[in-house]
Amino acid sequence: MTAPVSVDGKGKKNIENLVSATRSLKASLEKSRTLGFSLQKAGPRLEEIRQRLPTLEAAVRPIRADKEALVAVGGHINRAVGPAAAVLKVFDAVHGLEKSLLSDPRNDLHGYLSVLKRMEEALRFLGDNCGLAIQWLEDIVEYLEDNTVADEKYLASLKNSLKNLRDLQSDEGRTRLDGGLLNAALDKLENEFRRLLTEHSVPLPMSSSASPGEQACIAPSPLPVTIIPKLQAILGRLIANKRLESCISIYVEVRSSNVRASLQALDLDYLEISVSEFNDVLSIEGYIAKWGKHLEFAVKHLFEAEFKLCNDVFERIGLDVWMGCFAKIATQAGILAFLQFGKTVTESKNDPIKLLKLLDIFASLNKLRLDFNRLFGGAACLEIQNLTRDLIKRVIDGAAEIFWELLVQVELQRQNSPPLDGGVPRSVSFIIDYSNKLLSDDYRPILTQALVIHRSWKKEKFQEGLLVSEVTNLVKAIEHNLETWIKAYEDSTLSNFFAMNNHWHLYKHLKGTKVGELMGDKLKEHEQYKDYYAAVFLRESWTKLPSHLSREGLIMFSGGRATARDLVKKRLKTFNEAFEDMYKKQSNWVMTDKELREKTCQLIVQTIVPVYRSYMQNYGPLVEQDPSSSKYVKYTVQNLEKMLLSLFQPKPLRYSSLKVRQTSGKFSNGAADHRRSNSMVM
């Protein structure tokens, strides 16, 4: 066992110091641990403070700014806040109209238009005042920046916001001020405009079988009177928002479609006929008559109504607008198709019948001249005017060309051989009838007018006496042709038959006509020639037959009964042969005039039948008792008469006309030929 160590006073003191140091160290460690915990907790707060320092710095920056700058900034802010607050207030009001503007306008059109107008005024205020508010805000930003009153990042954010507001001031940007509400409302108005037009645009109830003149009378306005003010009210708002073209497009689409639907009932497919689809004008002659009636109906009723309606609906906008609108309707509804059909007729082959049809076309256009000038005389209808002028020029040039060529064509017919059937040549009957038509009340005035216009284009004068003279020359040329053809026959009987036939035709078809009046006593000569040639014809043909039934040697049966029978047989045989030969030859001859045919046949019957009846009554029994009687008694009196009365029957005729020689000259389309004022359609 170790003995205890004694500690002196110095050692004891050292131990106490060591214990004290140990305690002090433990206390320091505890404080360090506590401080570490505190620092660990303070870290996030320090980071938060670090992040807030820029904001705090910006917040306290005005404190460091110049005192005068801080005092002045308040005034700038006050001046900007007033306009900006007003703009925001109006902007809120705009969106308050959204429910009303998204409703259906038809429920209360007047109220809808009133709300829309308020919307437009609000947007106009925004457009006018946003700029002022932005200008004041920009002044504030500039002041803050110049006087270092605000933080740079804050100023950059303000500048970016102001730039966006400034962009909204552009035309494109303004549309976003209302979030598209205005455009949506305008679209609804356009739809209502279309609905009102569509629901009240009703095609006319017409029948294709009825003549246009027989159609029911058309009301002065094709739309109800109450609808027009509504359309005008809608137009006012749409035009104020630059949507006039949309309105016109809708109007033209609906109304032109309505006119087309009305015309479709008239069966106008013939308007699409091309030149290649017909050989001559006769194949569409019936269509030309329809064309004139249909064109008059379309112009005087359908287009006239549309003209007035355009004026009623668009009158507040201006003449150019509604005239342009009408021009589009007329064009799209089919007026050009009518003009094109007339042009197609002018492009067909030249033919005398074509002259009459060209005059029909000219008469229809001339009848509508005042209507055309009034309806289509504006600048907007330039295409219609040009096509109409071109058609009139083609019609007049074509008519004049054919007319002045007629005499040459008639004279050329002289080179042809006369008809084998002795009838009236088709060229003769055609020209006589044709000449009468040219000088009739229906065609003479319009032909004269056409020739006057044609000469005026050439700076020449036309006297009406030229027309009469030219038509008279046509008849003289026909007479000359007949004289030539009469001499051309080798068979004198057929020559006389032909002469009788044609002189009677001229007399009968010219008597009581304008042409006949011009011929005077010359016309009477044709009747006299007819009588002369009729007598010669009978004398040289049928009058010779009774001589074969002579009674010579049969009076007293001087040679006995058998001798008399043989003589009767011989004479009947000779008669039969002569009759059959003549009948066979003349059965192919033609006499188209019923009166002349019946009269001529009666004369032949009177020449032959009484003699034949008497002969058969007296001497027929001699032959009839003979076994071979049928060889000699071939015809009963009734059969003979029936055969003679059946002579000269006309054969079915097909159309024939002169073909006018095509000239090498071409029509001039020069403006100088028109001699028209630009303001005139015709």
Short mmCIF file of N, CA and C in Angstrom, two decimals, residues 6 92 127 131 139 156 202 358 362 394 418 422 479 567 571 625 645:
data_model
loop_
_atom_site.label_atom_id
_atom_site.label_comp_id
_atom_site.label_asym_id
_atom_site.label_seq_id
_atom_site.Cartn_x
_atom_site.Cartn_y
_atom_site.Cartn_z
N SER A 6 1.62 13.92 0.32
CA SER A 6 1.28 15.17 0.97
C SER A 6 1.38 16.29 -0.05
N ASP A 92 -64.05 49.29 -68.30
CA ASP A 92 -64.96 48.40 -67.56
C ASP A 92 -66.38 48.49 -68.12
N GLY A 127 -59.80 55.02 -77.59
CA GLY A 127 -58.78 55.25 -78.60
C GLY A 127 -58.21 56.65 -78.52
N GLY A 131 -54.04 57.43 -75.41
CA GLY A 131 -52.79 58.09 -75.77
C GLY A 131 -52.41 59.17 -74.78
N ASP A 139 -44.43 60.58 -68.95
CA ASP A 139 -43.79 61.75 -68.32
C ASP A 139 -43.33 61.41 -66.90
N ALA A 156 -37.63 50.01 -65.75
CA ALA A 156 -37.63 49.16 -66.94
C ALA A 156 -38.98 48.44 -67.08
N VAL A 202 -88.37 37.05 -102.45
CA VAL A 202 -89.12 35.90 -102.96
C VAL A 202 -89.19 35.97 -104.48
N LEU A 358 -82.51 40.10 -137.54
CA LEU A 358 -81.68 41.20 -137.04
C LEU A 358 -82.54 42.43 -136.78
N PHE A 362 -83.05 44.45 -133.38
CA PHE A 362 -82.88 45.89 -133.30
C PHE A 362 -84.14 46.57 -132.78
N ARG A 394 -73.22 45.41 -134.63
CA ARG A 394 -73.25 44.15 -135.38
C ARG A 394 -74.60 43.97 -136.09
N PRO A 418 -85.39 26.61 -164.57
CA PRO A 418 -86.73 26.70 -163.99
C PRO A 418 -87.15 25.35 -163.43
N GLY A 422 -93.04 23.03 -163.15
CA GLY A 422 -93.78 24.20 -163.61
C GLY A 422 -94.36 25.05 -162.50
N GLU A 479 -89.32 39.54 -161.96
CA GLU A 479 -90.03 39.53 -163.25
C GLU A 479 -89.09 39.17 -164.39
N LEU A 567 -115.09 1.50 -185.06
CA LEU A 567 -114.69 2.91 -185.12
C LEU A 567 -114.70 3.53 -183.73
N ARG A 571 -111.45 5.06 -181.69
CA ARG A 571 -111.40 6.43 -181.19
C ARG A 571 -111.27 6.48 -179.65
N GLN A 625 -120.92 -4.01 -174.90
CA GLN A 625 -121.42 -5.36 -175.16
C GLN A 625 -120.33 -6.28 -175.68
N LEU A 645 -109.71 16.51 -161.51
CA LEU A 645 -109.76 17.44 -160.36
C LEU A 645 -108.60 17.23 -159.39
#
